Amino acid sequence: MAEGFNTDDMLDVYLFENGQLLEQLQEIVLEQKDADRFDEDSINEIFRTMHTIKGSSGIMMFDDITAVAHKLEDVFYFLRESYPDDVPHLELVEHVLEVEDFVSNEMDKIQNGDPADGDSSEIVANLDKFLKKIKGEATEDDAPPQANASEGPKQFYIAPVASNDSHFYRIYVSFYPDTAMSNIHAYKIVYALKEIAEDLLYEPDDIISNVESSDVIIKDGFKILLQAQNSEAEVRQIISEGYTVEKVDIYECSAEEFAQGFHVGEQEEVHIDLESSVEAIEAKADASGGEAEKPAKPKIAPGDFVVKSKEPGKQKKLARDKPKTEKAAFISVNVSKMDELMDLIGELVISESVVLQNPDLKVPGLNLDSFNKAASQMSKISTDLQNVIMSMRMVPLTNTFQKMNRIVFDVSRKLGKDIEFIMLGDQTEVDKNIIEHISDPLMHIVRNAVDHGIETNEERKESGKKGKGKITLSAKTEAGKVWISVEDNGKGLDREKILSKARKQGLLEEGKPESAYSDKEVYQFITLPGFSTNEQVTEYSGRGVGMDVVVQNIQKIGGTLDIESAAGFGSVMSLKIPLTLAIVNGIVIETGASSFVLETGVIKEFVRVTESMMIHEPNGDEYVMIRGECFPVLRLGKWYNMKNYRESVEDGMMIILEVEDKKICLFVDRLIGEQEIVVKPIPSYIKKVKGLSGCTQLGDGSIALILDPGGLV
Amino acid sequence: MSETNELMDPTNATGTAVNEHDAQKGKYMTFKSGNEYFGLKIQYVNEIIQIQSITEVPETEDYIKGLINLRGKIVPVIDVRIRFKQEPFEYNDRTCIIVIDVHSTVVGLIVEKIAEVVEIKEEDILPPPSVRHVEKAEKNKYIYGIGKVGEDVKLLLDPDKLLNDGELAFADQANEPAPVEE
């Protein structure tokens, strides 16, 4: 049915929509992985998701994805209809994740232009087994409750609410042999009948997804089982003979025969001609029996027929609903275009200040009233523009965090560790570029935490620890940085072990006693290439390639990794990542001949101090007493060994900075002013300088260095 | 080779790209530093600009003079004389910066005096003379050949080594793993 569409566009939409569906799916599944069972909404949601994926994959002819989605849909159909009590929940979760993995894997392949060649048979077989298992346990004691079937307004499946007014029809439609796309015409009939139907089955059941069904329809006719309140004449009016429909036969039949579908007396889903159904007609008075009585013929589970017959209808419906809601709300934009726009806006902001602070304006005697008015209007617009572009680029960390959730789940299950995973601040918004860069490092860290941070259940018991292993992933923004930390309550880093390994690898400095290494220094060893204290290489870690890659990747985006640990109590790995590319509000200061910029966010206040407020220690450290509080003083000029900076505290300016609850006083020569700055990285040719996080262009076109307060404190 | 890629840029008409490439072959930008003349393959040269205000970056090697703003792009500049361990010189308004692009690293070279663009044939390029003193070895490593132009000789620079020599790599290593605290 791809005729008339641009398949490339369709593929894009397919990948985009399914990608989102899979993300949602994973979120739902992981949210409830610890529960005893999925709640009703989730089951419906998973069912719908699988249904949509199946439908769209069918249209795109990705048969393996269709097959897998179909099977999982069957499983969830059963859950939805039957509410079996004793479903092994974790097993189910694994099955769902397995399917999710498979589908997203295939979608990756498709996206990369490779053929989607994954083999679905194993997963399908597994699911089959699982379905049989839960069915086997469920069918005896849990008769499928009928009422549940009619819930969910989106479902076309209408439960056979068999009131006495209902009539049951077998309808046989034959098309003219030369009818093209008879499956579509058949679908039109089905669609029309849905208006009146209480229950509706038809065969062939894959008229939408399978083009070949049109041949079958031509050859064998199109069969419909209809339950409705309408009379035969009314039904006949709906399916009128026309230029494609050669003949319509409508037979009224009993509820029992209706319930047995097309396949009376047969156990397989094979094509059945009409005659055998007719033979099988048995009269039975009890009309309310419906499907609930079906277990008498256990292998023809009622669900099997019903699910299939309603699929095409629903698929069509979703396919129509989706574009309306989603297409209007989102368009996907190439990130490089966003970057370009971002750069351009950055340049605009700078040239704006070049214009507004132009020395030509300083000529005395100029009347600038209307200029200033226009200028302030322009500043407002450019500020708005910046805010918009910034918000466009910001993405919440939710997806990244969900990925971690998944990893914790997978790895902990495989290692047999009982781990609780807590996510905090997953709504924290971060620049899109940054998200792409932190996903991998974060994955390593989380994996490490599960694998060798948290002890095995036995070890925990032995060491007398109460409760489950716990991993907390949290994110926040502070002082223009994103802080992401992974905290575990496991065994912590083993200082001795790391030191002995470091000694073996010859990393320790000659003549420096081991006790002279601070904990921080020791922990830094684990970030060196080839360093792993795990004696055994597991599937997840121990090869010693993890942490150094983590650190490299984080440094690439100007971030740092902090390791804290207490033996026996766990460790905390904190990533500190700058919000690069950001346009930030900065204060321009000057020391010596150089200009520096400080982010406004970290500045507490500016103070002028007198010599009497200073406290000098013999070792050269200085403190300043301001309103009874004592701050350490850092002279920027001295820190960077500059020339010609102001020595006397009374000539310069003290800036109180607060970073991570630490306060210092930064002594600079003078304040220049406030400016919005575009953070640009210092060219990589220049090695990283402590205390500098980037550079920017000032209004006059000169370059100022951006101070990183974290590096100064 | 990045410069070839650049020249073969599909946005250029293919014909001119080839011609340009041919035209650039064997051409060297020469400049004076100290008493010697140095040559740099012209493919590396992006442009030549006048000296402009340089923002110093603290705690870098002495030859890295700082950053300049090249039409919105921030470019580090190095002083070639100091790089060659020669006496520093006063910049004046005739001092030039040669902006070079070596494998996408854009760096400005502050040189005393731009000389000319000369053509040096392969056969006129000699390997650098064998090293006698350790001191000389230090200087020679940026130079991959000596080109003869008439009576003069030009020292041909290897820009890769000029920008990234062992010294620099070592400095990097020593700096990176150090815990950032204080």
mmCIF file of N, CA and C in Angstrom, chain A residues 67-127:
data_model
loop_
_atom_site.group_PDB
_atom_site.id
_atom_site.type_symbol
_atom_site.label_atom_id
_atom_site.label_comp_id
_atom_site.label_asym_id
_atom_site.label_seq_id
_atom_site.Cartn_x
_atom_site.Cartn_y
_atom_site.Cartn_z
ATOM 1 N N ALA A 67 6.531 -9.954 12.714
ATOM 2 C CA ALA A 67 6.277 -11.239 13.367
ATOM 3 C C ALA A 67 6.479 -11.126 14.877
ATOM 4 N N VAL A 68 7.571 -10.477 15.262
ATOM 5 C CA VAL A 68 7.868 -10.374 16.687
ATOM 6 C C VAL A 68 6.819 -9.528 17.401
ATOM 7 N N ALA A 69 6.503 -8.394 16.784
ATOM 8 C CA ALA A 69 5.512 -7.507 17.401
ATOM 9 C C ALA A 69 4.172 -8.215 17.511
ATOM 10 N N HIS A 70 3.875 -8.959 16.485
ATOM 11 C CA HIS A 70 2.621 -9.701 16.472
ATOM 12 C C HIS A 70 2.537 -10.675 17.653
ATOM 13 N N LYS A 71 3.621 -11.375 17.863
ATOM 14 C CA LYS A 71 3.608 -12.372 18.936
ATOM 15 C C LYS A 71 3.441 -11.705 20.294
ATOM 16 N N LEU A 72 4.188 -10.639 20.476
ATOM 17 C CA LEU A 72 4.094 -9.971 21.775
ATOM 18 C C LEU A 72 2.699 -9.385 21.955
ATOM 19 N N GLU A 73 2.157 -8.926 20.873
ATOM 20 C CA GLU A 73 0.802 -8.398 20.930
ATOM 21 C C GLU A 73 -0.159 -9.503 21.384
ATOM 22 N N ASP A 74 0.036 -10.686 20.824
ATOM 23 C CA ASP A 74 -0.801 -11.813 21.232
ATOM 24 C C ASP A 74 -0.710 -12.037 22.736
ATOM 25 N N VAL A 75 0.521 -12.011 23.215
ATOM 26 C CA VAL A 75 0.719 -12.236 24.642
ATOM 27 C C VAL A 75 -0.053 -11.194 25.439
ATOM 28 N N PHE A 76 0.099 -9.936 25.007
ATOM 29 C CA PHE A 76 -0.558 -8.890 25.775
ATOM 30 C C PHE A 76 -2.054 -8.877 25.546
ATOM 31 N N TYR A 77 -2.462 -9.351 24.404
ATOM 32 C CA TYR A 77 -3.887 -9.475 24.202
ATOM 33 C C TYR A 77 -4.450 -10.438 25.248
ATOM 34 N N PHE A 78 -3.734 -11.526 25.386
ATOM 35 C CA PHE A 78 -4.190 -12.525 26.335
ATOM 36 C C PHE A 78 -4.231 -11.938 27.743
ATOM 37 N N LEU A 79 -3.167 -11.196 28.097
ATOM 38 C CA LEU A 79 -3.126 -10.602 29.433
ATOM 39 C C LEU A 79 -4.281 -9.633 29.632
ATOM 40 N N ARG A 80 -4.546 -8.891 28.587
ATOM 41 C CA ARG A 80 -5.555 -7.870 28.679
ATOM 42 C C ARG A 80 -6.936 -8.485 28.834
ATOM 43 N N GLU A 81 -7.137 -9.562 28.130
ATOM 44 C CA GLU A 81 -8.466 -10.142 28.140
ATOM 45 C C GLU A 81 -8.675 -11.028 29.355
ATOM 46 N N SER A 82 -7.610 -11.659 29.811
ATOM 47 C CA SER A 82 -7.810 -12.734 30.767
ATOM 48 C C SER A 82 -7.337 -12.428 32.170
ATOM 49 N N TYR A 83 -6.514 -11.425 32.308
ATOM 50 C CA TYR A 83 -5.962 -11.135 33.622
ATOM 51 C C TYR A 83 -5.475 -12.369 34.353
ATOM 52 N N PRO A 84 -4.641 -13.155 33.774
ATOM 53 C CA PRO A 84 -4.148 -14.320 34.504
ATOM 54 C C PRO A 84 -3.378 -13.841 35.735
ATOM 55 N N ASP A 85 -3.504 -14.592 36.813
ATOM 56 C CA ASP A 85 -2.918 -14.149 38.073
ATOM 57 C C ASP A 85 -1.445 -14.488 38.192
ATOM 58 N N ASP A 86 -1.100 -15.633 37.648
ATOM 59 C CA ASP A 86 0.228 -16.154 37.985
ATOM 60 C C ASP A 86 1.207 -16.010 36.842
ATOM 61 N N VAL A 87 1.225 -14.846 36.219
ATOM 62 C CA VAL A 87 2.212 -14.624 35.159
ATOM 63 C C VAL A 87 3.561 -14.330 35.804
ATOM 64 N N PRO A 88 4.579 -15.053 35.429
ATOM 65 C CA PRO A 88 5.903 -14.718 35.968
ATOM 66 C C PRO A 88 6.324 -13.352 35.431
ATOM 67 N N HIS A 89 6.229 -12.365 36.284
ATOM 68 C CA HIS A 89 6.337 -10.994 35.809
ATOM 69 C C HIS A 89 7.703 -10.678 35.213
ATOM 70 N N LEU A 90 8.745 -11.111 35.922
ATOM 71 C CA LEU A 90 10.084 -10.767 35.434
ATOM 72 C C LEU A 90 10.355 -11.401 34.089
ATOM 73 N N GLU A 91 9.847 -12.596 33.951
ATOM 74 C CA GLU A 91 10.037 -13.267 32.669
ATOM 75 C C GLU A 91 9.349 -12.475 31.559
ATOM 76 N N LEU A 92 8.173 -12.004 31.906
ATOM 77 C CA LEU A 92 7.426 -11.212 30.944
ATOM 78 C C LEU A 92 8.197 -9.940 30.596
ATOM 79 N N VAL A 93 8.722 -9.288 31.631
ATOM 80 C CA VAL A 93 9.490 -8.062 31.404
ATOM 81 C C VAL A 93 10.658 -8.348 30.471
ATOM 82 N N GLU A 94 11.303 -9.459 30.723
ATOM 83 C CA GLU A 94 12.442 -9.792 29.859
ATOM 84 C C GLU A 94 12.009 -10.028 28.428
ATOM 85 N N HIS A 95 10.878 -10.680 28.298
ATOM 86 C CA HIS A 95 10.392 -10.911 26.944
ATOM 87 C C HIS A 95 10.115 -9.595 26.233
ATOM 88 N N VAL A 96 9.488 -8.697 26.960
ATOM 89 C CA VAL A 96 9.159 -7.417 26.330
ATOM 90 C C VAL A 96 10.443 -6.695 25.947
ATOM 91 N N LEU A 97 11.414 -6.702 26.851
ATOM 92 C CA LEU A 97 12.662 -6.001 26.551
ATOM 93 C C LEU A 97 13.396 -6.668 25.399
ATOM 94 N N GLU A 98 13.291 -7.963 25.355
ATOM 95 C CA GLU A 98 13.932 -8.685 24.268
ATOM 96 C C GLU A 98 13.349 -8.236 22.925
ATOM 97 N N VAL A 99 12.037 -8.154 22.910
ATOM 98 C CA VAL A 99 11.379 -7.707 21.689
ATOM 99 C C VAL A 99 11.790 -6.273 21.382
ATOM 100 N N GLU A 100 11.819 -5.457 22.422
ATOM 101 C CA GLU A 100 12.182 -4.057 22.212
ATOM 102 C C GLU A 100 13.593 -3.966 21.637
ATOM 103 N N ASP A 101 14.499 -4.753 22.195
ATOM 104 C CA ASP A 101 15.874 -4.767 21.683
ATOM 105 C C ASP A 101 15.905 -5.177 20.228
ATOM 106 N N PHE A 102 15.176 -6.238 19.961
ATOM 107 C CA PHE A 102 15.192 -6.764 18.604
ATOM 108 C C PHE A 102 14.718 -5.699 17.626
ATOM 109 N N VAL A 103 13.578 -5.089 17.968
ATOM 110 C CA VAL A 103 13.007 -4.113 17.046
ATOM 111 C C VAL A 103 13.924 -2.906 16.902
ATOM 112 N N SER A 104 14.482 -2.436 18.029
ATOM 113 C CA SER A 104 15.306 -1.234 17.865
ATOM 114 C C SER A 104 16.603 -1.563 17.132
ATOM 115 N N ASN A 105 17.068 -2.778 17.313
ATOM 116 C CA ASN A 105 18.233 -3.226 16.553
ATOM 117 C C ASN A 105 17.950 -3.205 15.056
ATOM 118 N N GLU A 106 16.811 -3.775 14.714
ATOM 119 C CA GLU A 106 16.448 -3.811 13.303
ATOM 120 C C GLU A 106 16.283 -2.396 12.771
ATOM 121 N N MET A 107 15.705 -1.554 13.605
ATOM 122 C CA MET A 107 15.489 -0.191 13.143
ATOM 123 C C MET A 107 16.803 0.542 12.944
ATOM 124 N N ASP A 108 17.773 0.244 13.796
ATOM 125 C CA ASP A 108 19.102 0.829 13.592
ATOM 126 C C ASP A 108 19.660 0.413 12.242
ATOM 127 N N LYS A 109 19.481 -0.876 11.967
ATOM 128 C CA LYS A 109 19.993 -1.370 10.685
ATOM 129 C C LYS A 109 19.325 -0.649 9.535
ATOM 130 N N ILE A 110 18.007 -0.505 9.666
ATOM 131 C CA ILE A 110 17.273 0.151 8.593
ATOM 132 C C ILE A 110 17.751 1.588 8.442
ATOM 133 N N GLN A 111 17.972 2.213 9.569
ATOM 134 C CA GLN A 111 18.407 3.608 9.538
ATOM 135 C C GLN A 111 19.760 3.759 8.866
ATOM 136 N N ASN A 112 20.616 2.775 9.098
ATOM 137 C CA ASN A 112 21.942 2.838 8.488
ATOM 138 C C ASN A 112 21.936 2.343 7.052
ATOM 139 N N GLY A 113 20.763 2.051 6.562
ATOM 140 C CA GLY A 113 20.673 1.594 5.189
ATOM 141 C C GLY A 113 21.006 0.127 5.005
ATOM 142 N N ASP A 114 21.158 -0.596 6.091
ATOM 143 C CA ASP A 114 21.402 -2.028 5.961
ATOM 144 C C ASP A 114 20.065 -2.749 5.896
ATOM 145 N N PRO A 115 20.077 -3.928 5.329
ATOM 146 C CA PRO A 115 18.822 -4.689 5.354
ATOM 147 C C PRO A 115 18.511 -5.152 6.769
ATOM 148 N N ALA A 116 17.243 -5.143 7.103
ATOM 149 C CA ALA A 116 16.830 -5.613 8.419
ATOM 150 C C ALA A 116 16.787 -7.130 8.366
ATOM 151 N N ASP A 117 17.917 -7.731 8.702
ATOM 152 C CA ASP A 117 18.024 -9.169 8.446
ATOM 153 C C ASP A 117 18.012 -9.990 9.734
ATOM 154 N N GLY A 118 17.629 -9.377 10.834
ATOM 155 C CA GLY A 118 17.584 -10.116 12.092
ATOM 156 C C GLY A 118 16.615 -11.289 11.984
ATOM 157 N N ASP A 119 16.902 -12.319 12.724
ATOM 158 C CA ASP A 119 16.046 -13.493 12.648
ATOM 159 C C ASP A 119 15.084 -13.476 13.840
ATOM 160 N N SER A 120 13.827 -13.464 13.519
ATOM 161 C CA SER A 120 12.837 -13.325 14.580
ATOM 162 C C SER A 120 12.416 -14.674 15.144
ATOM 163 N N SER A 121 12.819 -15.760 14.469
ATOM 164 C CA SER A 121 12.182 -17.038 14.793
ATOM 165 C C SER A 121 12.399 -17.440 16.253
ATOM 166 N N GLU A 122 13.606 -17.137 16.770
ATOM 167 C CA GLU A 122 13.870 -17.575 18.128
ATOM 168 C C GLU A 122 12.990 -16.826 19.126
ATOM 169 N N ILE A 123 12.906 -15.529 18.928
ATOM 170 C CA ILE A 123 12.094 -14.722 19.840
ATOM 171 C C ILE A 123 10.640 -15.142 19.736
ATOM 172 N N VAL A 124 10.203 -15.344 18.510
ATOM 173 C CA VAL A 124 8.818 -15.753 18.323
ATOM 174 C C VAL A 124 8.568 -17.071 19.038
ATOM 175 N N ALA A 125 9.518 -17.996 18.887
ATOM 176 C CA ALA A 125 9.352 -19.298 19.533
ATOM 177 C C ALA A 125 9.304 -19.133 21.050
ATOM 178 N N ASN A 126 10.200 -18.295 21.576
ATOM 179 C CA ASN A 126 10.203 -18.050 23.015
ATOM 180 C C ASN A 126 8.871 -17.504 23.488
ATOM 181 N N LEU A 127 8.392 -16.532 22.717
ATOM 182 C CA LEU A 127 7.136 -15.904 23.108
ATOM 183 C C LEU A 127 5.994 -16.911 23.038
#
